[in-house]
Coordinates of C-alpha atoms in Angstrom, one line a residue:
X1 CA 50.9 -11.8 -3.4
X2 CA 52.8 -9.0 -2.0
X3 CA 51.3 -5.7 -0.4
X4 CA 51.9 -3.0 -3.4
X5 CA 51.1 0.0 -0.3
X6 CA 52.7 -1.6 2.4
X7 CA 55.1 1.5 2.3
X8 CA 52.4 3.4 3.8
X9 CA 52.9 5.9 0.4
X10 CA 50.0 6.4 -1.9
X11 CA 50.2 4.7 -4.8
X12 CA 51.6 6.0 -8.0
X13 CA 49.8 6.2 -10.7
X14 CA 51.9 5.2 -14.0
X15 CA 50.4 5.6 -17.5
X16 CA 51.3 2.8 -20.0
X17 CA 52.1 2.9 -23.6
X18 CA 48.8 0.8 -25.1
X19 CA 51.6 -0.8 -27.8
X20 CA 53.4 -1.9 -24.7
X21 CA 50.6 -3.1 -22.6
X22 CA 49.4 -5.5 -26.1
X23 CA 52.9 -6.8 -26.5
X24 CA 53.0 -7.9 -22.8
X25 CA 49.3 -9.4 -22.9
X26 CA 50.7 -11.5 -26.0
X27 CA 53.8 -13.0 -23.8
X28 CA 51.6 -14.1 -21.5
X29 CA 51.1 -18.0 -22.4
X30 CA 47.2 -19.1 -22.3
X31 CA 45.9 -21.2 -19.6
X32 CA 47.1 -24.7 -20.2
X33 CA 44.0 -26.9 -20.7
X34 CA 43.9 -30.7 -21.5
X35 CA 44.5 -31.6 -25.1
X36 CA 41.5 -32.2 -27.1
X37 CA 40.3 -35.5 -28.2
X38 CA 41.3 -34.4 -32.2
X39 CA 42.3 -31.3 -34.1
X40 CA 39.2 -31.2 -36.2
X41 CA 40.9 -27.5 -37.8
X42 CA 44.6 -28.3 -38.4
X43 CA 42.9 -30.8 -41.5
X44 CA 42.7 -27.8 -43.5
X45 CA 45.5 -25.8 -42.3
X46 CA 48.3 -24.6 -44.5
X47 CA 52.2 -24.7 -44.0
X48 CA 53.7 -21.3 -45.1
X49 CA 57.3 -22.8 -45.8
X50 CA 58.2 -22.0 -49.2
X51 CA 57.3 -24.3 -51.7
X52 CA 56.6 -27.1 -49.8
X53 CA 52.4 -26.9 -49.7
X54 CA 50.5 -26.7 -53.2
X55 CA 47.4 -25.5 -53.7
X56 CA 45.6 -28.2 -52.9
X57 CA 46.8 -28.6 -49.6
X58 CA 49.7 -31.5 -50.9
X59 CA 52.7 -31.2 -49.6
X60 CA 56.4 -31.9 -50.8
X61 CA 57.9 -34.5 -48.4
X62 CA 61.4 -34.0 -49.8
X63 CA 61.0 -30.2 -49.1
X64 CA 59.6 -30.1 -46.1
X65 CA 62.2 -32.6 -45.0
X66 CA 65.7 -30.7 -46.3
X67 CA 63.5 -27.4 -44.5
X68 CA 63.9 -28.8 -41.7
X69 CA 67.3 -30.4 -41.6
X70 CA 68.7 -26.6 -43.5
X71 CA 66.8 -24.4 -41.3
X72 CA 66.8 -26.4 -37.8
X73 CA 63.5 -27.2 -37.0
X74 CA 60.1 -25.1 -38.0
X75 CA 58.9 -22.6 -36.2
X76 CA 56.8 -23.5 -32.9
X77 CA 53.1 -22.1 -34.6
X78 CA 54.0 -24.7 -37.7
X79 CA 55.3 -27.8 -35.5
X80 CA 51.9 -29.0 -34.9
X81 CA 50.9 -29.3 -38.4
X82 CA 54.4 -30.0 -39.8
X83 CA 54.9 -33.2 -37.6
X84 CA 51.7 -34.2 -38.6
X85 CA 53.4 -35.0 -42.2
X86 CA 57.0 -35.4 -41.0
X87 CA 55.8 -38.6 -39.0
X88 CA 53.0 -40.4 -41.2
X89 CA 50.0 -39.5 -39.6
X90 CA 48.5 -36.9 -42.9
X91 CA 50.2 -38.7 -46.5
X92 CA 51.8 -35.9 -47.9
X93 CA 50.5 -36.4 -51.2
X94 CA 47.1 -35.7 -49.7
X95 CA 44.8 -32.7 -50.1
X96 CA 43.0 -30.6 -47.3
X97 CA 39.9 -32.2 -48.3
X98 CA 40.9 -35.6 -48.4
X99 CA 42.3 -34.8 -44.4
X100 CA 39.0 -33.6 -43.1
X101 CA 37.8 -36.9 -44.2
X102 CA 40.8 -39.2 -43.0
X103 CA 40.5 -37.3 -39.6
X104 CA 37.3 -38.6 -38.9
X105 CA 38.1 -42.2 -40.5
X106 CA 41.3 -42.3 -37.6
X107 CA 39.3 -40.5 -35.0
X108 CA 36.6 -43.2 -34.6
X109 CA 39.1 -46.2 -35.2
X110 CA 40.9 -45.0 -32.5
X111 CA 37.6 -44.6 -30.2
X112 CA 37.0 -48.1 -31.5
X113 CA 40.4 -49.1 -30.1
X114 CA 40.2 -47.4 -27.1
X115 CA 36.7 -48.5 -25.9
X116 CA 37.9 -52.5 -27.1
X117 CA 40.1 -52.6 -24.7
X118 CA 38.4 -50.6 -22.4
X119 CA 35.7 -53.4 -22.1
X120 CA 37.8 -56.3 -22.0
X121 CA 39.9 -55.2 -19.1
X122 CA 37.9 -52.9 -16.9
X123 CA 39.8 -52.7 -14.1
X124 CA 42.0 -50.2 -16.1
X125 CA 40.1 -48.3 -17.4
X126 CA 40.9 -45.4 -14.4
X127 CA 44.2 -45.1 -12.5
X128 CA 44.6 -46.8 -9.2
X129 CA 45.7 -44.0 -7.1
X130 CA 47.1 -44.4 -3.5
X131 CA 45.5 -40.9 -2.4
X132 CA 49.1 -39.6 -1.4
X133 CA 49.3 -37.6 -5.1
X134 CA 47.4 -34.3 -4.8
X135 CA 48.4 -33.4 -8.3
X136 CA 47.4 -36.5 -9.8
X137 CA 44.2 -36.4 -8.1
X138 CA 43.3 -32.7 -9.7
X139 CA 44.7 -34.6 -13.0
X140 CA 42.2 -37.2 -12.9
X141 CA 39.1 -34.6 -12.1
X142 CA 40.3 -32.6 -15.2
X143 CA 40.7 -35.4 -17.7
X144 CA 36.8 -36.2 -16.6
X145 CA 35.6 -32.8 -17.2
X146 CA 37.2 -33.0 -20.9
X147 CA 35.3 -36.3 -21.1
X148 CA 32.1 -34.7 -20.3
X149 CA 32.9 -31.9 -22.5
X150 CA 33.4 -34.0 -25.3
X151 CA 30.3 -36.2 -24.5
X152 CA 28.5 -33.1 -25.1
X153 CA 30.2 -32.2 -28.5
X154 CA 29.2 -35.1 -29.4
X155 CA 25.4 -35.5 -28.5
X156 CA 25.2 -31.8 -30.5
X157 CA 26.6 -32.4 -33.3
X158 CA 24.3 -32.3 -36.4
X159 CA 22.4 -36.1 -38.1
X160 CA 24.4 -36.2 -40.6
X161 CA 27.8 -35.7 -39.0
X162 CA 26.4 -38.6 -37.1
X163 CA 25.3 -40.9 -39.4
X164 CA 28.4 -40.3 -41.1
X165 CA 30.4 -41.3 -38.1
X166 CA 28.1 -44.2 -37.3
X167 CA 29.1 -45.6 -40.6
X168 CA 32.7 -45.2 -39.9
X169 CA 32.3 -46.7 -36.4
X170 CA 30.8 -49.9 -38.0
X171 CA 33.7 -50.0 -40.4
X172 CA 36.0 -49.9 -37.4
X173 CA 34.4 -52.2 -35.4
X174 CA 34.3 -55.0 -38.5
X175 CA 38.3 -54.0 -38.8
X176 CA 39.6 -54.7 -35.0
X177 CA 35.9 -57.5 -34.2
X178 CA 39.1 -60.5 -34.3
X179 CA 41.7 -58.6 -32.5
X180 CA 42.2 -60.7 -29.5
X181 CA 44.7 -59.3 -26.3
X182 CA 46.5 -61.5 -23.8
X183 CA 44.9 -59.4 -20.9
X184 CA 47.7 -61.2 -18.2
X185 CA 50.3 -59.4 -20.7
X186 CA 48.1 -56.3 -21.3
X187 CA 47.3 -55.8 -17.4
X188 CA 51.2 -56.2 -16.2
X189 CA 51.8 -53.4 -19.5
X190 CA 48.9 -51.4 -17.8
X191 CA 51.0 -51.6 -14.3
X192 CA 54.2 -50.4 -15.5
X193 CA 52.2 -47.4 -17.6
X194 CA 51.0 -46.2 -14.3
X195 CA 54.1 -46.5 -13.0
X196 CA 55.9 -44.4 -15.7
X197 CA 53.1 -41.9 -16.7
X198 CA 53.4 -39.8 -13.2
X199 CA 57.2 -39.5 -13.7
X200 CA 56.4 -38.0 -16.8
X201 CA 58.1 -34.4 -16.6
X202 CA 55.1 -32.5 -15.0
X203 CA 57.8 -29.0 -14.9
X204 CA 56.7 -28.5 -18.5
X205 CA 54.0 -26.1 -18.9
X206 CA 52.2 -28.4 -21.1
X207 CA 51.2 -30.1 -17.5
X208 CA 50.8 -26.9 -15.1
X209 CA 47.4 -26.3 -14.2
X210 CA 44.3 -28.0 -16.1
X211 CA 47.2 -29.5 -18.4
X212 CA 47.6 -31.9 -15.5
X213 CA 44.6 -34.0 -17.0
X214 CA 46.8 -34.5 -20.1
X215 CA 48.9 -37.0 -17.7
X216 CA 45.7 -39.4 -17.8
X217 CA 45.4 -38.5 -22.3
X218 CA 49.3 -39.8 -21.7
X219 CA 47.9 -43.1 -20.2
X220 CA 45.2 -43.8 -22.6
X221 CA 47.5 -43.3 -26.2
X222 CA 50.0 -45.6 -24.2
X223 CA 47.6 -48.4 -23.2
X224 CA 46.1 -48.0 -26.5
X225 CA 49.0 -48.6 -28.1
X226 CA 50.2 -51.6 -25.8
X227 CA 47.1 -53.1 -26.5
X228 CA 46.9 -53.5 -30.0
X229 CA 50.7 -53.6 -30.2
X230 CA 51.6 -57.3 -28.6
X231 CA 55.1 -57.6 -30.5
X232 CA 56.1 -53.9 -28.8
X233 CA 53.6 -54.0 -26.1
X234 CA 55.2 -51.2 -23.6
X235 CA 58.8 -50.6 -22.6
X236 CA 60.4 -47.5 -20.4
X237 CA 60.7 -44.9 -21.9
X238 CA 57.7 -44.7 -24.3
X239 CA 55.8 -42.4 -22.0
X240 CA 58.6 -39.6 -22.6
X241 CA 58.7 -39.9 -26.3
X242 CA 54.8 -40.0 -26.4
X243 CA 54.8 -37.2 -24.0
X244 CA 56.9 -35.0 -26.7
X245 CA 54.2 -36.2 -29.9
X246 CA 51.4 -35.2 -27.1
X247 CA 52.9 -31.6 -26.4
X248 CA 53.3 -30.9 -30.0
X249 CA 50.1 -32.4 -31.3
X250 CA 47.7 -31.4 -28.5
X251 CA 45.2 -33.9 -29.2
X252 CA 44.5 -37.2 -28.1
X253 CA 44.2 -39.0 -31.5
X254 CA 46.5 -37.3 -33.6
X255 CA 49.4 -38.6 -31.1
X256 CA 48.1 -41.7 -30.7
X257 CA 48.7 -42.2 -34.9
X258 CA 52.0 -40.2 -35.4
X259 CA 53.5 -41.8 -32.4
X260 CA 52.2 -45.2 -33.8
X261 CA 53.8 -44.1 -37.2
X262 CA 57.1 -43.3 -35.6
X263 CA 57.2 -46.7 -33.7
X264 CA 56.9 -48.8 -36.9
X265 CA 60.7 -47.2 -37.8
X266 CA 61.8 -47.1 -34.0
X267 CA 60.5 -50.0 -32.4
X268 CA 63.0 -52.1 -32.5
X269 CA 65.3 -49.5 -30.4
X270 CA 63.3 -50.6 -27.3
X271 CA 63.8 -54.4 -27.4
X272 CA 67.3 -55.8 -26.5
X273 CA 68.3 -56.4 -29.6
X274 CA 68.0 -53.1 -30.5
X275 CA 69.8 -51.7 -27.8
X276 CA 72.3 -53.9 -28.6
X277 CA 72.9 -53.2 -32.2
X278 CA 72.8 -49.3 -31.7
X279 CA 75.4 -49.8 -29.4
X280 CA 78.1 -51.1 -31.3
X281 CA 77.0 -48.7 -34.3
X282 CA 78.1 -45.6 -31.6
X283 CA 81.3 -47.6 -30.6
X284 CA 82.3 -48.5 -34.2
X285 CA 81.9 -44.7 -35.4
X286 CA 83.7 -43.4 -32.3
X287 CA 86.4 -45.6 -33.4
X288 CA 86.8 -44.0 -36.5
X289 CA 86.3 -40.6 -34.8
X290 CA 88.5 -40.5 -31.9
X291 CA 90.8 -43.9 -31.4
X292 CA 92.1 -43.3 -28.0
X293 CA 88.8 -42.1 -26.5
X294 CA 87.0 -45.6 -27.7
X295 CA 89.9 -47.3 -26.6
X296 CA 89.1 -45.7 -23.0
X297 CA 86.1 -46.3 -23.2
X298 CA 85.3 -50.0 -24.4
X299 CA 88.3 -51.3 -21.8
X300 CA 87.3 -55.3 -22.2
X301 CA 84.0 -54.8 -23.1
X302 CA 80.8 -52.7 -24.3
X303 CA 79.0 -52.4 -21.3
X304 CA 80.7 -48.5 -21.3
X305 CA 78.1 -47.0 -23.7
X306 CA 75.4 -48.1 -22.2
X307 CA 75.0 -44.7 -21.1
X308 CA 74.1 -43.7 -24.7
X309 CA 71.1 -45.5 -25.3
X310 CA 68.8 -42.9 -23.1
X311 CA 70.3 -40.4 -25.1
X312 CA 69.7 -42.5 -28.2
X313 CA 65.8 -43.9 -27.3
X314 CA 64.5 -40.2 -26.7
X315 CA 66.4 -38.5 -29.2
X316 CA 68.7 -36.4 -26.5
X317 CA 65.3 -35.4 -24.7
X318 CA 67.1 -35.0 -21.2
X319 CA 70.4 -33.8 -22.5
X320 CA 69.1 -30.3 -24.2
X321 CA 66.8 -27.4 -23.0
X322 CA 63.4 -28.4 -23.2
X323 CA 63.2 -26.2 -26.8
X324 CA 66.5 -27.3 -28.4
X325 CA 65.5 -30.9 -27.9
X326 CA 62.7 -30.3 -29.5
X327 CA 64.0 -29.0 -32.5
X328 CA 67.1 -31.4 -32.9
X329 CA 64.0 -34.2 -32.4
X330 CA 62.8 -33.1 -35.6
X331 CA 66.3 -32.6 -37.5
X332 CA 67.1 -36.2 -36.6
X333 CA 63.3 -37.6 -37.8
X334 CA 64.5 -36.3 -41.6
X335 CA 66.3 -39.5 -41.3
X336 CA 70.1 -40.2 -42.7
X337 CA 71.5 -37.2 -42.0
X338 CA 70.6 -34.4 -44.9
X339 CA 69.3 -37.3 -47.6
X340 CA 65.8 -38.5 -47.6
X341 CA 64.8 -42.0 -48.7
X342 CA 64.9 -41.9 -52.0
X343 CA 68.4 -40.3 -52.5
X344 CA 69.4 -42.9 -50.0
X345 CA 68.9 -45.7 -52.1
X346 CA 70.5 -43.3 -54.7
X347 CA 73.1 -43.7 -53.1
X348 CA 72.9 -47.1 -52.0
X349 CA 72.4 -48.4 -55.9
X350 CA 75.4 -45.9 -56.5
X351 CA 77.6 -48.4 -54.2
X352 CA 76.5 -51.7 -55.8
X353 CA 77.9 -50.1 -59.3
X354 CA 80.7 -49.2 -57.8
X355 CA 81.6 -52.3 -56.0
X356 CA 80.5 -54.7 -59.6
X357 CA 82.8 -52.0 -61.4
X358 CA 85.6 -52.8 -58.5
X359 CA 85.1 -56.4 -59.2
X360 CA 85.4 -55.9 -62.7
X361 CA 88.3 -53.7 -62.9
X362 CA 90.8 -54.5 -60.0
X363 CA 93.3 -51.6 -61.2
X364 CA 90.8 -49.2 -60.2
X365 CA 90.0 -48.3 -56.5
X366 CA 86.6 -48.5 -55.4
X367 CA 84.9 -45.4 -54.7
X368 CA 84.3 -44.1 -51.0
X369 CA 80.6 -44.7 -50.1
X370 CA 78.7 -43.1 -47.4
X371 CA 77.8 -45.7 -44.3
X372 CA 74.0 -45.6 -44.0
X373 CA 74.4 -47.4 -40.8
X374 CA 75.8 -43.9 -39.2
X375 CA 72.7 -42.4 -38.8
X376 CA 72.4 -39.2 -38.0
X377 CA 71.4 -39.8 -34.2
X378 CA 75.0 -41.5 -33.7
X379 CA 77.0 -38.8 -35.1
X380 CA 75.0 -36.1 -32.4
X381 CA 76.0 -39.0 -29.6
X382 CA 79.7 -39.0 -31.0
X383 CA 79.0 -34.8 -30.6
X384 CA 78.4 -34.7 -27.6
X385 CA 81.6 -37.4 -26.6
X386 CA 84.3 -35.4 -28.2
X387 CA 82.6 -32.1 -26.8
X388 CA 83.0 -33.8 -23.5
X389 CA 85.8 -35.7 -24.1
X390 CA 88.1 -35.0 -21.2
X391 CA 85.7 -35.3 -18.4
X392 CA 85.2 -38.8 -20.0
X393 CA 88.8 -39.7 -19.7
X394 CA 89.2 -38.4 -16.2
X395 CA 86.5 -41.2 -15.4
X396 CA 88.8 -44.2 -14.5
X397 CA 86.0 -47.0 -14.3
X398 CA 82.2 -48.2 -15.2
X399 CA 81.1 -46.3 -11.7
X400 CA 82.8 -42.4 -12.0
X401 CA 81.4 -42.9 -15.7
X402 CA 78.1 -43.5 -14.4
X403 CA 78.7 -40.7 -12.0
X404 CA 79.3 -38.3 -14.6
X405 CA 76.5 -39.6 -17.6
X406 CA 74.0 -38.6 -14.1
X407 CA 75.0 -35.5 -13.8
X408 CA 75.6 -34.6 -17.5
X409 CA 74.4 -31.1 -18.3
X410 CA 76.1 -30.1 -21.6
X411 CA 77.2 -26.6 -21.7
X412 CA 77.3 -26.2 -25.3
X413 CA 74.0 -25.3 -27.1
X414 CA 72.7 -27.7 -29.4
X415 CA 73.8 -25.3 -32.7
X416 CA 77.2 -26.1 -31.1
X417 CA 76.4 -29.6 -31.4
X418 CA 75.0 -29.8 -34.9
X419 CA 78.1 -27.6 -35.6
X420 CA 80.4 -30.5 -34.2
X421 CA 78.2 -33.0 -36.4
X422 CA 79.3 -31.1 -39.5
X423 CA 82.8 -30.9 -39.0
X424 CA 82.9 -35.1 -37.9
X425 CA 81.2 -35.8 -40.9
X426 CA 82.3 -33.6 -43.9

């Protein structure tokens, strides 16, 4: 730290306002600790959005949903409990009540999990580490003191919390007894984890400090996951878009189920197939968008938007500041652009009476429908084209595209993107 009376002049003596002494303790951000194994208080937390929480604690999906998409995300002191809805983990037609109980039915099903796997493949259940990592090594010793910790928790909470939990832990353990894992498949999954999870983005607060032990929480939700996941197992990428749930959440369990909850929809965009198919939706709506820059771009083949599928599978996670991706994260989780699922299939049994009318009635024109395939994720990738739309035609073949997609660091703010989105699609 630098000498304050290295000037050889006494110091001065200044006096503060107390107002502004407060306001600059409150900017200073807390110690970053590891997340907690669950968030036994959010359970009965409130959301203070307007009209979207009753009084029993239920809360209206379709409001809390068009809140988000109108208003561009929630505030960073609701995000926590909001995604906790907005991704599956609390039913939203639940009440607080019912939550405190659910929370303990998912906390010990995931212990359950966790510990399964735990004993039929041993050998993972700590990080090899080559020594060479100084930061994963004070990771490591800070994940074990929040073990401890919780070991203590647990050993003083009250009989009846604990017969109440044994209970739930026998229920668990009769649910998962005939889950069996192909531990050759499960170990090579376990490999690649620990070859991901210390790439994670350690810059982020959320790992500065004791925050480094989340890295290892990281490891044990993705495992966990692999392991009683076969069909998905692992792929790259996962440990970023866990990593986001993990930041948000700040407990161990509760991004273990949203994150689960979130896969069931997205899954699919981490197998080939997937990839595949999302690419020719981005091609097909920049052909409608902007002719001559598809044309460009495709040449003799699709292997040119490759490029989008990163931005694609992490929901623009590299392509934003860490805050705005964030937020457009949750804009593009309120699914089909503003409409939620059930005026999507409005709209969808909207289309089929139009086209039996068409049928019907040839004189008459069929009505223009609106292409659920475009989902809103495309039309923030078809954004951020057009906004970058000359650079892209400067690039002359598969390599200066490359070149540029590396070193892409959009200008323009995400409200400028969203802005763009607008304007493409209305």
């Amino acid at each position: 730290m630098e000498d304050l009376h290295s000037n050889g002049k006494p110091p001065v003596t200044v006096r503060e306002d107390p107002g502004s002494m407060s306001r600059q303790q409150a900017e200073i951000p807390p110690r970053r600790r590891v997340a907690a194994v669950s968030a036994a208080a959010l359970s009965a937390s409130r959301l203070t959005l307007p009209g979207v929480m009753d009084a029993e604690g239920r809360v209206d999906e379709s409001r809390l949903r068009m809140h988000i998409f109108k208003n561009g995300g929630v505030s960073p002191s609701e995000r926590g409990l909001a995604w906790r809805f907005l991704f599956g983990m609390y039913p939203c037609s639940s009440t607080a009540l019912e939550r405190s109980l659910l929370r303990e039915q998912l906390l010990v099903r995931y212990q359950v999990m966790k510990r399964k796997w735990q004993q039929c493949l041993p050998s993972a259940v700590r990080m090899q580490l080559n020594g060479t990592d100084a930061e994963l090594l004070a990771a490591v010793r800070y994940f074990d003191q929040r073990e401890a910790q919780t070991q203590q928790q647990d050993q003083d909470q009250s009989e009846e919390v604990k017969d109440r939990l044994a209970f739930l832990e026998l229920q668990a353990q009769i649910l998962f007894e005939r889950i069996t894992f192909d531990l050759e498949e499960l170990r090579e999954a376990t490999r690649i984890i620990d070859k991901d999870v210390p790439r994670t983005s350690r810059d982020l607060s959320f790992y500065q400090d004791e925050g480094l032990g989340n890295l290892l929480v990281l490891r044990d939700i993705l495992i966990t996951y692999a392991a009683f996941h076969p069909e998905v197992s692992y792929a790259q990428g996962m440990n970023d878009l866990c990593s986001r749930f993990l930041e948000v959440l700040d407990s161990e369990v509760d991004t273990f189920w949203s994150f689960s909850s979130y896969m069931e929809k997205f899954s699919r965009d981490f197998m080939a197939d997937g990839l595949h198919r999302k690419i020719e939706l981005e091609a097909a709506l920049l052909k409608e968008l902007d002719p001559p820059l598809y044309a460009h771009l495709v040449k003799d083949n699709m292997e040119s938007f490759t490029f989008c599928h990163r931005w694609l599978l992490l929901g623009f996670q590299r392509e934003f500041e860490h805050s705005d991706a964030l937020r457009l994260f949750e804009i593009l989780s309120c699914d089909h652009l503003e409409l939620i699922s059930q005026q999507v299939d409005r709209a969808r049994y909207q289309e089929r009476l139009d086209q039996k009318h068409y049928i019907e009635d040839r004189s008459e024109s069929p009505r223009q429908t609106f292409n659920t395939d475009f989902t809103f994720e495309l039309f923030i990738c078809a954004a951020i084209l057009l906004d970058n739309r000359e650079s892209l035609l400067r690039c002359q073949d598969d390599v200066q595209l490359i070149q540029f997609t590396s070193r892409f660091d959009p200008a323009a703010p995400v409200g400028h993107i969203l802005g763009m989105f607008v304007f493409s699609v209305y």
